[in-house]
Short mmCIF file of C-alpha atoms in Angstrom, two decimals:
data_model
loop_
_atom_site.label_atom_id
_atom_site.label_comp_id
_atom_site.label_asym_id
_atom_site.label_seq_id
_atom_site.Cartn_x
_atom_site.Cartn_y
_atom_site.Cartn_z
CA MET A 1 -3.23 122.83 112.91
CA ASP A 2 -2.96 121.56 116.41
CA ARG A 3 0.82 121.85 116.38
CA LEU A 4 0.89 125.19 114.99
CA VAL A 5 -1.50 126.55 117.71
CA ARG A 6 0.52 124.95 120.43
CA ARG A 7 3.69 126.20 119.01
CA GLY A 8 2.45 129.69 118.78
CA ALA A 9 1.01 129.51 122.46
CA GLY A 10 4.60 128.16 123.45
CA VAL A 11 6.37 131.18 122.13
CA VAL A 12 3.97 133.42 124.18
CA ALA A 13 4.56 131.44 127.02
CA ALA A 14 8.34 131.65 126.98
CA ARG A 15 8.14 135.48 126.57
CA GLY A 16 5.46 136.27 129.16
CA GLY A 17 5.85 133.39 131.41
CA ASP A 18 2.40 133.93 132.38
CA VAL A 19 -0.35 131.02 132.31
CA VAL A 20 -3.17 133.44 131.74
CA CYS A 21 -1.53 135.08 128.81
CA ARG A 22 -0.71 131.72 127.29
CA ALA A 23 -4.39 130.78 127.81
CA VAL A 24 -5.72 133.86 126.10
CA TYR A 25 -3.38 133.61 123.24
CA ALA A 26 -4.39 129.90 122.62
CA ALA A 27 -8.01 131.14 122.62
CA LEU A 28 -7.27 133.69 120.20
CA ALA A 29 -5.52 131.44 117.96
CA ILE A 30 -8.66 129.04 118.03
CA VAL A 31 -10.87 132.01 117.21
CA LEU A 32 -8.81 132.98 114.38
CA LEU A 33 -8.76 129.28 112.94
CA VAL A 34 -12.63 129.21 113.20
CA ALA A 35 -13.12 132.58 111.68
CA THR A 36 -10.81 131.64 108.77
CA ALA A 37 -12.68 128.44 108.34
CA ALA A 38 -16.02 130.18 108.17
CA CYS A 39 -14.70 132.74 105.69
CA SER A 40 -13.28 130.20 103.36
CA SER A 41 -16.64 128.18 103.37
CA ALA A 42 -18.68 131.18 102.21
CA THR A 43 -17.02 130.91 98.97
CA ASP A 44 -16.61 127.15 98.98
CA PHE A 45 -17.68 125.97 95.40
CA ARG A 46 -17.86 122.29 94.40
CA GLY A 47 -16.55 123.09 90.83
CA ASP A 48 -13.33 124.68 89.78
CA THR A 49 -13.07 128.22 90.98
CA VAL A 50 -11.92 130.75 88.32
CA GLU A 51 -9.09 133.21 89.31
CA ALA A 52 -10.48 136.84 89.65
CA THR A 53 -11.28 137.93 86.24
CA GLY A 54 -13.56 140.73 84.78
CA PRO A 55 -16.83 140.34 83.11
CA ALA A 56 -16.91 137.89 80.16
CA PRO A 57 -18.37 139.60 77.04
CA LEU A 58 -20.84 137.37 75.10
CA THR A 59 -22.93 138.77 72.31
CA GLY A 60 -25.10 137.41 69.34
CA VAL A 61 -28.67 136.77 68.33
CA ASN A 62 -30.96 135.00 70.46
CA TRP A 63 -33.31 132.15 68.91
CA ASP A 64 -36.29 134.48 68.90
CA GLY A 65 -34.31 137.02 66.66
CA SER A 66 -33.61 139.60 69.37
CA ARG A 67 -30.10 140.93 70.09
CA PHE A 68 -28.45 139.11 72.82
CA ASP A 69 -25.88 140.77 75.23
CA LEU A 70 -24.88 138.77 78.36
CA ALA A 71 -23.87 142.06 80.02
CA SER A 72 -27.54 143.56 79.73
CA LEU A 73 -29.38 140.67 81.28
CA ASP A 74 -30.97 141.25 84.79
CA HIS A 75 -30.34 137.84 85.99
CA ASP A 76 -28.47 137.29 89.33
CA VAL A 77 -26.55 134.24 87.79
CA ALA A 78 -25.83 132.93 84.25
CA VAL A 79 -24.86 129.42 83.38
CA VAL A 80 -23.04 129.50 79.95
CA PHE A 81 -22.06 126.44 77.89
CA PHE A 82 -21.30 125.77 74.12
CA GLY A 83 -22.64 123.07 71.73
CA TYR A 84 -24.57 122.43 68.37
CA THR A 85 -27.90 121.04 67.69
CA PHE A 86 -26.66 118.22 65.36
CA CYS A 87 -24.80 116.75 68.67
CA PRO A 88 -27.01 113.90 69.88
CA ASP A 89 -25.56 113.37 73.20
CA VAL A 90 -23.44 116.01 75.25
CA CYS A 91 -25.28 118.91 74.14
CA PRO A 92 -29.05 117.97 74.55
CA ILE A 93 -27.90 116.00 77.69
CA THR A 94 -26.61 119.39 79.16
CA LEU A 95 -29.68 121.23 78.15
CA ALA A 96 -31.75 118.36 79.86
CA ARG A 97 -29.79 118.90 82.98
CA MET A 98 -30.45 122.79 82.83
CA LYS A 99 -34.03 121.78 82.80
CA ARG A 100 -33.56 119.75 85.91
CA LEU A 101 -31.43 122.49 87.46
CA TYR A 102 -34.58 124.85 86.98
CA GLY A 103 -36.88 122.29 88.47
CA GLU A 104 -34.54 121.93 91.63
CA LEU A 105 -34.35 125.74 92.16
CA GLY A 106 -38.05 126.23 91.90
CA GLU A 107 -39.80 129.04 89.79
CA ARG A 108 -38.77 131.94 91.95
CA ARG A 109 -35.01 131.36 91.80
CA ALA A 110 -34.96 129.89 88.27
CA GLU A 111 -36.07 133.24 87.12
CA ARG A 112 -32.99 134.54 88.50
CA VAL A 113 -30.68 132.22 86.59
CA ALA A 114 -29.87 132.77 82.91
CA VAL A 115 -29.14 129.47 81.01
CA VAL A 116 -27.29 130.33 77.83
CA PHE A 117 -26.75 127.74 75.01
CA VAL A 118 -24.07 129.04 72.52
CA SER A 119 -23.97 127.42 69.17
CA VAL A 120 -20.42 126.80 67.97
CA ASP A 121 -21.76 125.66 64.39
CA PRO A 122 -23.66 128.77 63.01
CA GLU A 123 -23.16 127.02 59.50
CA ARG A 124 -25.87 124.50 60.26
CA ASP A 125 -27.56 126.41 63.27
CA SER A 126 -29.79 128.99 61.84
CA LEU A 127 -31.90 130.99 64.02
CA ALA A 128 -34.98 128.77 62.77
CA LYS A 129 -33.22 125.84 63.69
CA LEU A 130 -32.32 127.30 67.28
CA ALA A 131 -35.76 128.35 67.59
CA GLU A 132 -37.27 124.78 67.20
CA TYR A 133 -34.46 123.27 69.39
CA VAL A 134 -33.69 125.54 72.54
CA PRO A 135 -37.29 126.56 73.66
CA GLY A 136 -38.21 122.60 73.37
CA PHE A 137 -36.06 122.29 76.61
CA ASP A 138 -37.17 125.44 78.40
CA PRO A 139 -38.49 128.68 76.55
CA ARG A 140 -36.65 130.76 79.28
CA PHE A 141 -33.38 129.31 78.05
CA PHE A 142 -31.35 131.62 75.73
CA GLY A 143 -29.93 129.92 72.51
CA VAL A 144 -27.27 132.30 71.05
CA ARG A 145 -25.99 132.38 67.46
CA ALA A 146 -22.88 134.41 66.81
CA GLU A 147 -20.77 134.17 63.58
CA GLY A 148 -17.14 135.04 62.72
CA ASP A 149 -15.21 137.55 64.97
CA GLU A 150 -18.30 137.52 67.28
CA LEU A 151 -18.25 133.85 67.86
CA THR A 152 -14.41 133.93 68.08
CA ALA A 153 -14.86 136.63 70.94
CA ALA A 154 -17.33 134.62 72.55
CA LYS A 155 -15.21 131.51 72.78
CA SER A 156 -12.16 133.32 73.80
CA SER A 157 -14.09 135.02 76.79
CA PHE A 158 -14.48 131.53 78.17
CA GLY A 159 -11.53 129.94 76.85
CA VAL A 160 -13.53 127.53 74.88
CA SER A 161 -12.36 125.60 71.85
CA ALA A 162 -14.21 124.20 68.97
CA ARG A 163 -13.24 122.41 65.77
CA ASN A 164 -15.11 120.99 62.94
CA LEU A 165 -14.29 117.55 61.83
CA GLU A 166 -14.61 116.25 58.16
CA PRO A 167 -17.62 114.46 57.21
CA ALA A 168 -17.53 110.75 56.42
CA ALA A 169 -15.98 110.16 53.01
CA GLY A 170 -18.84 109.41 50.56
CA GLY A 171 -21.40 110.35 53.26
CA ASP A 172 -23.82 113.32 53.71
CA PRO A 173 -21.55 116.43 53.60
CA ASP A 174 -23.98 118.02 56.37
CA PHE A 175 -23.34 115.01 58.69
CA TYR A 176 -20.12 116.24 60.39
CA PHE A 177 -19.38 116.45 64.02
CA VAL A 178 -17.73 119.39 66.03
CA ASP A 179 -15.26 118.87 68.89
CA HIS A 180 -15.99 121.35 71.56
CA THR A 181 -15.37 122.25 75.14
CA GLY A 182 -18.23 120.80 77.04
CA SER A 183 -17.94 122.70 80.36
CA MET A 184 -20.52 124.76 82.22
CA PHE A 185 -19.45 128.16 83.21
CA LEU A 186 -21.17 129.86 86.31
CA LEU A 187 -21.21 133.67 86.22
CA ASP A 188 -22.01 135.80 89.18
CA ASP A 189 -24.25 138.98 88.96
CA GLU A 190 -21.42 141.04 87.52
CA ARG A 191 -20.92 138.60 84.82
CA ARG A 192 -17.76 137.22 85.93
CA PRO A 193 -16.92 133.55 85.39
CA ARG A 194 -16.65 132.30 88.84
CA VAL A 195 -16.75 128.37 88.53
CA ILE A 196 -16.39 125.87 85.84
CA HIS A 197 -17.96 122.49 85.92
CA PRO A 198 -16.82 119.80 83.35
CA PHE A 199 -19.73 118.16 81.34
CA GLU A 200 -19.67 114.98 83.41
CA ALA A 201 -20.27 116.98 86.78
CA GLU A 202 -22.98 115.73 89.17
CA LEU A 203 -26.06 118.13 88.83
CA ALA A 204 -26.30 118.34 92.48
CA ASP A 205 -22.86 120.06 92.40
CA VAL A 206 -23.89 122.59 89.79
CA VAL A 207 -26.96 123.31 91.69
CA ALA A 208 -25.09 123.76 94.99
CA ASP A 209 -22.84 126.28 93.29
CA VAL A 210 -25.50 128.18 91.55
CA GLU A 211 -27.34 128.41 94.82
CA THR A 212 -24.07 129.84 96.48
CA LEU A 213 -23.74 132.62 93.78
CA LEU A 214 -27.59 133.35 94.05
CA ALA A 215 -27.04 133.77 97.76
CA GLU A 216 -24.06 136.07 97.18
CA ALA A 217 -26.38 138.19 94.84
CA ALA A 218 -29.19 138.56 97.36
CA MET B 1 -42.97 96.47 110.73
CA ARG B 2 -44.37 92.90 109.88
CA THR B 3 -45.14 94.01 106.25
CA THR B 4 -41.59 95.54 105.63
CA GLY B 5 -40.02 92.51 106.94
CA LEU B 6 -41.66 90.31 104.41
CA GLY B 7 -40.08 92.11 101.18
CA PRO B 8 -36.37 91.08 101.93
CA LEU B 9 -37.54 87.61 102.72
CA LEU B 10 -39.27 87.39 99.26
CA LEU B 11 -35.97 88.81 97.65
CA LEU B 12 -34.06 86.07 99.21
CA LEU B 13 -36.37 83.48 98.12
CA LEU B 14 -36.53 84.65 94.45
CA PRO B 15 -33.02 83.54 93.23
CA VAL B 16 -33.77 80.15 94.82
CA ALA B 17 -36.99 79.76 92.65
CA TRP B 18 -35.00 80.72 89.62
CA LEU B 19 -32.18 78.30 90.35
CA ALA B 20 -34.79 75.64 90.75
CA ALA B 21 -36.49 76.59 87.31
CA CYS B 22 -33.36 76.67 85.27
CA GLY B 23 -31.17 74.04 86.98
CA GLY B 24 -28.50 76.48 88.45
CA ALA B 25 -27.12 78.15 85.16
CA PRO B 26 -28.61 81.41 83.40
CA PRO B 27 -29.52 80.53 79.99
CA ALA B 28 -26.61 81.30 77.47
CA GLU B 29 -27.67 84.35 75.45
CA LEU B 30 -27.17 87.84 74.12
CA ALA B 31 -29.71 90.16 75.44
CA VAL B 32 -30.51 93.80 74.94
CA GLU B 33 -31.99 95.61 77.86
CA SER B 34 -33.37 98.99 78.89
CA PRO B 35 -33.79 100.82 75.45
CA ARG B 36 -34.34 104.22 75.30
CA ALA B 37 -34.17 107.00 72.51
CA PHE B 38 -33.58 110.70 72.92
CA ALA B 39 -34.43 112.95 70.04
CA PRO B 40 -34.89 116.72 70.79
CA PRO B 41 -37.15 118.56 68.45
CA GLY B 42 -35.12 120.56 65.86
CA SER B 43 -31.89 118.63 66.19
CA GLY B 44 -32.35 116.30 63.23
CA SER B 45 -30.21 113.67 65.20
CA GLY B 46 -30.91 111.42 67.93
CA ALA B 47 -29.23 109.05 70.29
CA VAL B 48 -30.30 105.66 71.49
CA TYR B 49 -29.12 103.89 74.66
CA PHE B 50 -29.30 100.30 75.90
CA THR B 51 -27.29 97.62 77.60
CA VAL B 52 -26.05 94.39 76.04
CA VAL B 53 -25.79 91.55 78.41
CA ASN B 54 -23.69 88.79 77.06
CA THR B 55 -24.04 85.45 78.79
CA THR B 56 -23.31 83.25 75.83
CA GLY B 57 -19.67 82.39 77.21
CA ALA B 58 -17.89 84.01 74.32
CA ASP B 59 -16.80 87.46 73.42
CA ASP B 60 -18.94 89.18 70.61
CA ARG B 61 -18.94 92.47 68.89
CA LEU B 62 -21.89 94.83 67.86
CA LEU B 63 -20.81 95.51 64.17
CA ALA B 64 -23.60 97.81 62.86
CA VAL B 65 -26.93 99.37 63.75
CA THR B 66 -29.68 100.28 61.37
CA SER B 67 -33.18 101.98 61.81
CA PRO B 68 -35.84 103.03 59.52
CA ALA B 69 -36.01 106.11 61.76
CA ALA B 70 -32.70 107.63 60.22
CA GLU B 71 -30.80 108.06 57.15
CA ARG B 72 -27.85 106.71 59.00
CA ALA B 73 -27.09 105.20 62.43
CA GLU B 74 -23.57 104.91 63.96
CA LEU B 75 -21.92 103.72 67.14
CA HIS B 76 -19.86 106.40 69.03
CA ALA B 77 -17.96 106.64 72.34
CA MET B 78 -17.42 110.10 73.95
CA VAL B 79 -13.74 110.72 74.35
CA GLU B 80 -11.76 113.79 75.53
CA HIS B 81 -9.52 115.15 72.90
CA ASP B 82 -7.35 118.31 73.40
CA GLY B 83 -9.61 119.40 76.28
CA MET B 84 -12.74 119.13 74.08
CA MET B 85 -15.67 116.50 73.97
CA ARG B 86 -15.44 114.16 70.70
CA MET B 87 -17.53 111.82 69.20
CA GLU B 88 -15.46 108.73 68.16
CA PRO B 89 -17.13 106.03 66.04
CA PHE B 90 -16.32 102.66 66.61
CA GLN B 91 -14.04 101.49 63.68
CA ASP B 92 -14.36 97.69 63.95
CA GLY B 93 -17.63 97.65 65.95
CA MET B 94 -18.14 97.65 69.61
CA PRO B 95 -16.59 94.85 71.84
CA VAL B 96 -19.26 93.06 73.80
CA PRO B 97 -17.16 90.90 76.14
CA ALA B 98 -18.46 87.61 77.50
CA GLY B 99 -19.99 87.70 81.03
CA GLU B 100 -20.38 91.54 80.92
CA ARG B 101 -23.07 94.06 80.73
CA THR B 102 -22.04 96.55 78.00
CA GLU B 103 -23.71 99.65 78.67
CA LEU B 104 -24.68 102.58 76.35
CA ALA B 105 -25.46 105.65 78.43
CA PRO B 106 -25.57 109.66 78.42
CA GLY B 107 -22.15 110.91 78.16
CA GLY B 108 -20.51 107.61 77.34
CA ARG B 109 -21.41 105.32 74.56
CA HIS B 110 -24.39 105.68 72.12
CA VAL B 111 -26.09 105.01 68.76
CA MET B 112 -26.43 107.84 67.01
CA LEU B 113 -29.20 108.53 64.53
CA MET B 114 -28.19 110.96 61.69
CA GLY B 115 -30.87 112.58 59.44
CA LEU B 116 -34.14 111.65 61.11
CA THR B 117 -36.46 110.57 58.57
CA GLY B 118 -39.40 112.29 60.59
CA PRO B 119 -39.89 114.13 63.64
CA LEU B 120 -39.89 111.95 66.87
CA ALA B 121 -41.90 113.04 69.95
CA VAL B 122 -41.62 111.71 73.59
CA GLY B 123 -43.51 108.53 73.66
CA ASP B 124 -42.97 107.53 70.07
CA THR B 125 -40.78 104.26 69.53
CA VAL B 126 -37.86 103.88 67.25
CA GLU B 127 -37.13 100.41 65.73
CA LEU B 128 -33.53 99.48 65.59
CA THR B 129 -31.65 96.35 64.06
CA LEU B 130 -28.39 95.29 65.82
CA ARG B 131 -26.09 93.15 63.89
CA PHE B 132 -23.61 91.31 66.08
CA GLU B 133 -20.61 89.38 64.71
CA THR B 134 -21.59 85.93 66.39
CA ALA B 135 -25.11 86.31 67.71
CA GLY B 136 -26.45 87.55 64.61
CA GLU B 137 -29.30 90.26 64.48
CA ARG B 138 -31.47 91.51 67.28
CA THR B 139 -34.28 94.08 66.95
CA LEU B 140 -35.50 96.42 69.57
CA SER B 141 -37.96 99.18 70.01
CA ALA B 142 -36.81 102.08 72.04
CA THR B 143 -39.22 104.63 73.42
CA VAL B 144 -38.39 108.18 73.12
CA VAL B 145 -37.92 109.84 76.39
CA ALA B 146 -37.63 113.47 77.53
CA ASP B 147 -34.55 112.94 79.60
CA PRO B 148 -32.51 109.79 79.20
CA GLU B 149 -30.60 110.33 82.64
CA THR B 150 -33.90 110.24 84.47
CA ALA B 151 -35.71 107.54 82.57
CA ALA B 152 -34.54 104.10 83.18
CA GLY B 153 -36.01 102.61 79.89
CA GLU B 154 -38.25 99.67 79.64
CA ALA B 155 -37.17 96.10 78.90
CA GLY B 156 -37.65 95.31 75.17
#
């Protein structure tokens, strides 16, 4: 940066041959640099930023039996992730982290953030099961069940993959695992995915990016 | 200032006391520390986390886990596969190398409890039997916690 500024000022000096002019241009260059830095820090996320996209459609049925449509929520920010209730580690750990996210944001800001868990396992995750599972973490969380084309559409909105594995031979046929994308997707108030955090992200980084999106919406 | 200065001094003296007590070498054993269980309502599954400390001087292997709290218990590692999270069972047991602390923790390795025989609430305990290749069996009680990432677990 320093070299660039100096070279730019040098060109001006050669043309104008004026010390004052040189100083003014150098000062201008510095102002520009500072302004650029300030601009980029305003959208400086800690997770992976998503290239400009439109709203991500996501519909299904919420755990309480009501119709769910991400587009019709009033929240300023949404955090969306996929999983299944049989999963013992990644999925409930993410839900527990979301509970901590709410705690760190505080009541008033938490109300502006929709936490949305989408089941990739509608065969086993009935609404009754989701109703027992999701509100156990926080009754404000959404737990969405979608089947067939609706689930396929939801997954493709976020570029999420999921694949059922075979149950162990000779074991309970209901004891099977589902490989799935573990990422958390942060959406802005126009429901555009803006930031992606991998499962193993530090919660502090997720909180910081949610706060940035909340500030943007304010 | 005087009271805060005392803590570090005591900490320095502690190992000296231990050395005096056991003649310089830690006892050769295979211990299981910090067990805790995670079993959200409605899941029907659970996870148990703990740390195996192997000071026996020889490599060992955790072959199997059983629990009266579940129909089946399996040892898993989380791995990334095609950009997805996958639970991968240990086929020939989980290695417990000599001189190491082998940690089972959220997002890494865990014991999965499949088909809980009854609902588990925070504060309940889960009994487990761990079968090691060389060290034999160890039993432990893991307390069910609300969030295994914020609960350190109790020695058991």
